[in-house]
Amino acid sequence: GILEKLRMELNSLHAKRKRVGKKWYWDLKPDYRLGEEIRIE
């Protein structure tokens, strides 16, 4: 389904869920370079 497709795309980007204090955020592509486009379809 949709969530499985999203999970596969996040895995292919090596996305990481990071914690800052009590909040969480996603680092969608840890090796991101300035100007690079990140697409999740």
Short mmCIF file of C-alpha atoms in Angstrom, two decimals:
data_model
loop_
_atom_site.label_atom_id
_atom_site.label_comp_id
_atom_site.label_asym_id
_atom_site.label_seq_id
_atom_site.Cartn_x
_atom_site.Cartn_y
_atom_site.Cartn_z
CA GLY A 1 0.00 0.00 0.00
CA ILE A 2 0.90 3.66 0.26
CA LEU A 3 2.76 3.37 3.58
CA GLU A 4 4.86 0.45 2.33
CA LYS A 5 5.84 2.47 -0.76
CA LEU A 6 6.78 5.44 1.45
CA ARG A 7 8.83 3.14 3.72
CA MET A 8 10.74 1.77 0.69
CA GLU A 9 11.45 5.28 -0.64
CA LEU A 10 12.69 6.49 2.76
CA ASN A 11 14.92 3.41 3.01
CA SER A 12 16.36 4.06 -0.46
CA LEU A 13 17.29 7.62 0.64
CA HIS A 14 18.77 6.28 3.92
CA ALA A 15 16.38 8.61 5.79
CA LYS A 16 16.81 8.78 9.56
CA ARG A 17 14.38 9.81 12.27
CA LYS A 18 16.22 12.08 14.71
CA ARG A 19 15.33 13.35 18.14
CA VAL A 20 15.96 16.86 19.47
CA GLY A 21 14.81 17.11 23.06
CA LYS A 22 11.20 15.91 23.11
CA LYS A 23 10.68 16.48 19.37
CA TRP A 24 11.40 14.26 16.36
CA TYR A 25 12.27 15.17 12.79
CA TRP A 26 13.27 13.31 9.63
CA ASP A 27 16.67 13.74 8.01
CA LEU A 28 15.41 12.67 4.58
CA LYS A 29 18.83 12.30 3.00
CA PRO A 30 21.86 12.47 5.32
CA ASP A 31 24.29 12.86 2.38
CA TYR A 32 22.30 15.75 0.83
CA ARG A 33 24.28 18.25 -1.25
CA LEU A 34 23.25 21.86 -1.83
CA GLY A 35 20.98 22.16 -4.85
CA GLU A 36 20.13 18.45 -4.95
CA GLU A 37 16.44 17.63 -5.36
CA ILE A 38 14.78 15.13 -3.04
CA ARG A 39 11.64 13.53 -4.47
CA ILE A 40 9.19 11.24 -2.72
CA GLU A 41 6.43 10.12 -5.05
#
